[in-house]
Amino acid sequence: YLPTLYDFHFDGTQQKWVTWSSLVPKYIYNPEMKFADILVPTIDTTRASWILEQMVKIKRPVLLVGESGTSKTATIHNFMKNLNADRIITLIINLSSRTTSMDLQRNLEANVEKRTKEIYGPTMGKRLLVLIDDMNMPKVDSYGTQQPIALLRLLLDRGGMYDRGKDLNHKTLKDLGFIASMGKAGGGRNEVDPRFVSLFSVFNIPFPAVESLQLIYASIIKGHTREFEDAIQKVCDKVTLCTLELYSNIIKDLPPTPSKFHYIFNLRDLSRVYNGLTLTKPDRFLTVNQFVRVWRNECLRIFHDRLIDENDKALVQGHIKNLIEEHFKSDMESIMRDPIIFGDYRTALSENEPRVYEDIQDYDASKALFQ
Ligand SMILES: Nc1ncnc2c1ncn2[C@@H]1O[C@H](COP(=O)(O)OP(=O)(O)OP(=O)(O)O)[C@@H](O)[C@H]1O
Ligand SMILES: [Mg+2]
């Protein structure tokens, strides 16, 4: 692999080029944090955050474009969370195919106050930084326009919009900043008016490299298993390797087709698998085989259960079996034992007891619980 310009950052104070990889902050595990809020810093998130910081500093609207699951939303949310709240207020707006320009205008108006007769803005002395997520989702009307985009174009280009009341007064909106994000056009995402896009600095967000994926998911699971038996901590890298290999096999073997258009697998699914793994508690998962068994369960639930064809299902089961055979041969028998049922409903009826995610063992046990 030959490094390119994109692997380097020019450090203005040191007056020299440094690699982005040397700037990636270390991931610090925080047990209090909700799974959905976890962001493991990688080269991509570090670089994108730096770009966001520069653009916000010079008050330039910025648009991140990239495929689904390239951490656009995760990176921007994280960036916004770390802004100085005394100076910048944030507003997150998700556009969907059904968002109208009126929805958008009401949302914006609810977050600014009247300063003078026709000037509106956030509280004096602050800036309102608006994230417009999934910006190209709004439906295209019969005139070829996307209504919310037409409104935003007026706002970004002319600094205001018209009151919807009788008089159609012009309202100037001051001290607003914009960050936007969208996937490439196709599958419900539309081409956006290029004259609107030209108001932004546009950056492409590439799909994270395998090393980044390994870093993200191994960090999450290592953080989670810190209180687990040593043997389990030691297999975190291996489990992650297996997950990524399974994922790449699935992407390769099971591409979306017209009759299987929902065969779309991305980072979101990897995160779901790990979300499942982080439901485990050290007292119920004592051995490697118990831990790999829950891993097998999560992979089946996330990948296998979405498949609609027996051959496809057999293929994924085969991949999982091969991985277990290759990496956890000595525990193979108990890991592969069927049926495989995990749940947190054993204590569901007693309100005082916490829910614990565990191996339910078999259908009889499960049936008894439900009865
Ligand atoms: N660096 C990371 N650390 C931890 N989790 C991550 C990281 N990057 C992405 N993820 C997870 O991957 C999933 C997809 O990320 P995200 O929602 O940010 O993608 P996106 O680029 O906004 O996709 P879309 O275009 O579909 O909106 C999320 O579940 C997110 O938590
Ligand atoms: Mg997103």
XYZ file of C-alpha atoms and ligand atoms in Angstrom:
403
model
C 0.000 0.000 0.000
C 1.479 3.320 -1.093
C 0.446 6.279 1.046
C -1.243 9.135 -0.798
C -1.724 12.809 -0.012
C -4.919 11.885 1.818
C -2.898 10.004 4.415
C -1.205 13.207 5.554
C -2.164 16.300 7.422
C -0.212 19.538 7.249
C 0.399 20.704 10.759
C 0.520 24.497 10.590
C 2.222 25.006 13.942
C 4.975 22.448 13.388
C 5.200 23.435 9.704
C 5.377 19.858 8.600
C 3.378 16.931 7.269
C 2.194 14.355 9.771
C 0.212 11.200 9.125
C -3.470 11.167 10.024
C -2.918 7.843 11.731
C -0.642 9.534 14.296
C -3.474 11.929 15.143
C -6.159 9.344 15.867
C -7.142 9.703 19.535
C -7.147 6.566 21.642
C -10.556 5.022 22.259
C -11.492 5.195 25.906
C -14.105 2.702 26.995
C -16.912 4.204 29.027
C -19.251 1.637 30.584
C -21.928 4.301 31.117
C -22.203 5.068 27.439
C -25.135 3.784 25.410
C -24.100 1.483 22.582
C -25.565 3.784 19.947
C -23.383 6.672 21.136
C -20.087 4.834 20.890
C -17.704 6.248 18.325
C -14.300 4.630 18.083
C -11.912 7.168 16.531
C -10.361 6.004 13.261
C -8.401 7.716 10.505
C -11.661 8.461 8.721
C -13.473 9.955 11.683
C -10.389 11.992 12.665
C -9.995 13.415 9.176
C -13.702 14.134 8.768
C -13.883 15.806 12.194
C -10.948 18.031 11.294
C -12.654 19.067 8.069
C -15.868 19.823 9.953
C -13.961 21.888 12.487
C -12.271 23.990 9.791
C -15.487 24.562 7.882
C -17.462 25.542 10.964
C -14.647 27.886 11.989
C -14.818 29.774 8.690
C -18.648 29.601 8.661
C -18.790 27.646 5.467
C -21.640 25.167 4.862
C -20.197 21.694 4.529
C -21.669 18.576 2.945
C -20.422 15.035 3.502
C -21.341 12.516 0.832
C -20.737 8.797 1.165
C -22.334 5.394 1.015
C -24.629 4.144 3.720
C -22.789 3.181 6.874
C -19.653 5.252 6.346
C -20.115 6.883 9.792
C -21.248 10.250 8.458
C -24.015 10.630 11.007
C -21.944 9.120 13.812
C -18.992 11.439 13.105
C -21.094 14.588 12.800
C -23.078 13.854 15.964
C -19.855 13.278 17.828
C -18.378 16.488 16.467
C -21.453 18.480 17.451
C -21.497 17.001 20.932
C -17.987 18.259 21.558
C -18.612 21.860 20.517
C -18.490 24.627 23.077
C -22.142 24.877 24.115
C -21.687 28.464 25.316
C -21.100 29.616 21.799
C -22.777 27.110 19.518
C -26.241 25.612 19.834
C -26.941 22.580 17.689
C -30.051 21.439 15.888
C -30.358 18.070 14.176
C -32.865 17.770 11.357
C -33.373 14.462 9.576
C -35.029 14.785 6.207
C -37.163 11.960 4.868
C -39.102 11.428 1.666
C -42.114 12.975 3.388
C -40.521 16.071 4.884
C -42.182 19.188 3.472
C -40.693 22.651 3.264
C -43.267 23.685 5.868
C -42.003 21.032 8.335
C -38.504 22.304 7.847
C -39.448 25.968 8.175
C -41.404 25.334 11.400
C -38.509 23.392 12.825
C -36.055 26.171 12.049
C -38.399 28.890 13.294
C -38.889 27.070 16.568
C -35.160 27.319 17.175
C -34.623 31.012 16.521
C -35.996 34.069 18.267
C -37.046 37.445 16.996
C -34.274 40.004 17.302
C -35.768 42.977 15.482
C -38.748 43.415 13.223
C -37.473 41.169 10.500
C -34.294 39.690 11.863
C -34.324 36.326 13.585
C -31.561 34.233 15.083
C -30.456 32.131 18.032
C -29.916 33.835 21.392
C -27.619 36.843 20.899
C -23.964 35.907 20.969
C -24.566 32.292 19.950
C -24.581 30.477 16.650
C -27.077 27.836 15.653
C -25.376 24.981 13.866
C -27.888 22.926 11.922
C -27.245 19.376 10.784
C -29.359 18.420 7.799
C -29.055 14.675 7.689
C -30.086 12.508 4.731
C -30.473 15.702 2.759
C -31.377 14.096 -0.554
C -34.271 11.990 0.769
C -37.163 14.452 0.174
C -39.335 13.389 -2.719
C -39.036 15.108 -6.048
C -42.286 16.876 -6.961
C -43.829 17.223 -10.417
C -41.757 20.348 -11.051
C -38.518 18.482 -10.469
C -37.839 20.275 -7.184
C -37.456 18.937 -3.697
C -39.444 21.377 -1.588
C -37.269 21.393 1.533
C -34.205 21.816 -0.671
C -35.802 24.779 -2.455
C -36.405 26.391 0.927
C -32.869 25.682 2.111
C -31.456 27.078 -1.086
C -33.228 30.348 -0.441
C -32.012 30.339 3.145
C -28.380 29.563 2.383
C -28.152 31.731 -0.721
C -30.190 34.732 0.418
C -29.966 34.408 4.178
C -33.669 34.207 4.848
C -37.093 32.945 3.967
C -40.648 34.210 3.674
C -43.192 34.131 6.426
C -46.058 31.838 5.459
C -48.671 34.242 6.864
C -50.778 36.563 4.714
C -48.141 39.208 4.182
C -45.325 36.910 3.122
C -42.863 39.111 4.992
C -39.232 38.346 4.428
C -37.429 37.102 7.510
C -33.680 37.327 7.693
C -32.073 34.514 9.701
C -28.737 35.419 11.265
C -25.939 33.378 12.833
C -26.854 30.054 11.307
C -24.341 27.422 10.233
C -24.967 24.288 8.212
C -23.585 20.783 8.095
C -25.283 18.354 5.744
C -24.889 14.696 4.926
C -26.287 12.367 2.302
C -25.713 9.111 0.493
C -25.235 8.879 -3.220
C -28.381 9.093 -5.361
C -30.281 5.839 -5.887
C -32.654 3.724 -3.774
C -34.847 6.504 -2.391
C -32.070 9.077 -2.470
C -32.419 11.680 -5.181
C -30.133 13.899 -7.185
C -30.079 17.275 -5.483
C -30.218 20.576 -7.365
C -26.549 21.209 -8.236
C -27.048 24.940 -7.682
C -27.899 24.114 -4.099
C -24.991 21.717 -3.660
C -22.667 24.424 -4.990
C -23.366 26.444 -1.838
C -21.494 23.852 0.202
C -17.947 22.628 0.431
C -18.447 19.004 -0.523
C -16.365 16.098 0.781
C -16.499 12.430 -0.096
C -16.435 10.032 2.845
C -14.884 6.709 1.828
C -15.906 3.350 3.236
C -13.703 2.547 6.252
C -10.760 0.256 5.541
C -10.762 -3.249 7.007
C -8.151 -2.103 9.543
C -10.562 0.585 10.715
C -13.392 -1.910 11.032
C -11.141 -4.230 13.003
C -10.153 -1.307 15.235
C -13.746 -0.170 15.787
C -15.237 -3.522 16.679
C -12.296 -5.044 18.514
C -12.100 -1.879 20.667
C -15.788 -2.047 21.513
C -15.694 -5.698 22.500
C -12.403 -5.423 24.378
C -13.849 -2.533 26.350
C -16.961 -4.528 27.107
C -15.170 -7.703 28.241
C -12.721 -6.013 30.592
C -14.375 -7.671 33.582
C -14.719 -11.061 31.874
C -12.478 -14.104 32.252
C -9.009 -13.697 30.701
C -9.693 -16.429 28.180
C -12.637 -14.462 26.806
C -10.694 -11.208 26.658
C -8.061 -13.012 24.665
C -10.443 -14.083 21.900
C -11.820 -10.584 21.190
C -9.542 -10.037 18.203
C -10.321 -13.479 16.843
C -14.076 -12.996 17.199
C -13.781 -9.686 15.377
C -11.696 -11.251 12.652
C -14.377 -13.926 12.205
C -17.143 -11.317 12.094
C -15.377 -9.298 9.420
C -14.590 -12.383 7.387
C -18.196 -13.508 7.597
C -19.337 -10.031 6.618
C -17.068 -9.863 3.587
C -18.141 -13.344 2.483
C -21.784 -12.377 2.758
C -21.262 -9.188 0.767
C -19.464 -11.151 -1.905
C -21.848 -14.132 -2.120
C -25.182 -12.475 -1.493
C -25.409 -9.204 -3.406
C -28.775 -7.462 -3.660
C -30.812 -8.468 -6.724
C -34.299 -7.391 -7.886
C -35.940 -10.253 -5.989
C -33.584 -9.898 -3.008
C -33.281 -6.138 -2.956
C -33.062 -6.128 0.828
C -29.770 -8.029 0.848
C -27.975 -4.882 1.871
C -25.399 -5.341 4.585
C -23.233 -2.572 5.960
C -21.632 -1.208 9.114
C -25.037 -0.991 10.687
C -25.310 -4.773 10.704
C -21.833 -5.211 12.128
C -22.857 -2.786 14.855
C -26.001 -4.818 15.519
C -23.943 -7.968 16.001
C -21.732 -6.139 18.490
C -24.703 -4.542 20.170
C -25.854 -8.106 20.862
C -22.438 -9.144 22.162
C -22.404 -6.200 24.558
C -25.608 -7.467 26.193
C -23.567 -10.237 27.808
C -22.586 -10.087 31.487
C -19.452 -11.666 32.990
C -21.381 -13.921 35.379
C -23.345 -15.671 32.638
C -20.549 -15.929 30.078
C -17.628 -17.623 31.748
C -16.022 -19.651 29.000
C -14.874 -19.085 25.464
C -17.421 -21.533 24.157
C -20.290 -19.676 25.848
C -19.032 -16.435 24.392
C -18.515 -17.741 20.868
C -21.917 -19.345 21.072
C -23.568 -15.989 21.685
C -21.499 -14.614 18.788
C -22.889 -17.365 16.577
C -26.386 -16.470 17.735
C -25.955 -12.768 16.930
C -24.587 -13.520 13.453
C -27.491 -15.843 12.732
C -30.054 -13.332 13.930
C -28.575 -10.372 12.054
C -27.399 -11.928 8.795
C -29.027 -15.331 8.372
C -32.564 -14.382 9.456
C -32.816 -11.752 6.754
C -32.283 -14.295 3.996
C -35.294 -15.571 2.090
C -33.865 -18.587 0.353
C -32.831 -21.951 1.826
C -29.643 -22.064 -0.249
C -28.599 -18.632 0.976
C -29.303 -19.666 4.554
C -27.270 -22.836 4.164
C -24.440 -20.777 2.710
C -24.268 -18.449 5.708
C -24.569 -21.324 8.164
C -21.711 -22.986 6.314
C -19.545 -19.860 6.558
C -20.175 -19.588 10.280
C -19.428 -23.261 10.803
C -16.180 -23.028 8.858
C -15.042 -20.025 10.864
C -15.774 -21.772 14.138
C -14.036 -24.905 12.933
C -11.000 -22.905 11.890
C -10.681 -20.764 15.019
C -12.438 -22.574 17.865
C -12.141 -26.209 16.947
C -11.881 -27.601 20.470
C -15.179 -25.992 21.496
C -16.856 -26.711 18.213
C -19.438 -29.187 19.455
C -20.981 -27.047 22.169
C -20.855 -23.883 20.075
C -22.667 -25.555 17.197
C -25.305 -27.285 19.340
C -28.829 -26.565 18.108
C -31.282 -25.113 18.838
C -29.632 -21.813 19.600
C -31.858 -19.432 21.540
C -30.778 -16.390 23.514
C -33.062 -14.034 25.322
C -33.449 -11.761 28.336
C -36.939 -12.844 29.291
C -36.276 -15.330 32.082
C -36.850 -12.622 34.697
C -39.425 -10.670 32.704
C -42.223 -11.182 35.235
C -40.400 -9.970 38.321
C -40.016 -6.247 38.040
C -37.268 -6.027 40.657
C -34.900 -8.364 38.902
C -32.722 -7.034 36.125
C -33.066 -8.510 32.655
C -30.136 -10.773 31.825
C -29.250 -11.865 28.344
C -28.515 -15.576 28.426
C -28.539 -18.909 26.678
C -32.078 -20.249 26.957
C -30.842 -23.724 25.893
C -33.879 -25.245 24.222
C -37.475 -24.731 23.147
C -38.921 -26.539 26.165
C -37.229 -24.112 28.527
C -38.347 -21.204 26.407
C -41.910 -22.487 26.199
C -42.081 -22.981 29.958
C -40.970 -19.387 30.470
C -43.580 -18.038 28.153
C -46.333 -20.154 29.696
N -16.009 4.831 14.292
C -17.099 4.169 14.699
N -17.160 3.671 15.950
C -18.273 3.011 16.375
N -19.351 2.795 15.622
C -19.339 3.255 14.373
C -18.223 3.966 13.838
N -18.484 4.298 12.570
C -19.716 3.834 12.318
N -20.231 3.213 13.375
C -21.556 2.579 13.450
O -21.906 2.196 12.131
C -23.272 2.462 11.865
C -23.430 3.321 10.643
O -22.908 4.630 10.849
P -23.715 5.944 10.452
O -25.143 5.849 10.864
O -22.960 7.108 10.983
O -23.613 5.872 8.879
P -24.053 6.968 7.797
O -22.830 7.266 6.997
O -24.738 8.114 8.452
O -25.060 6.120 6.907
P -26.377 6.631 6.102
O -25.908 7.243 4.831
O -27.159 5.360 5.863
O -27.099 7.606 6.996
C -23.851 3.084 13.127
O -24.499 2.063 13.839
C -22.632 3.567 13.888
O -22.841 3.531 15.271
Mg -26.663 8.826 8.394
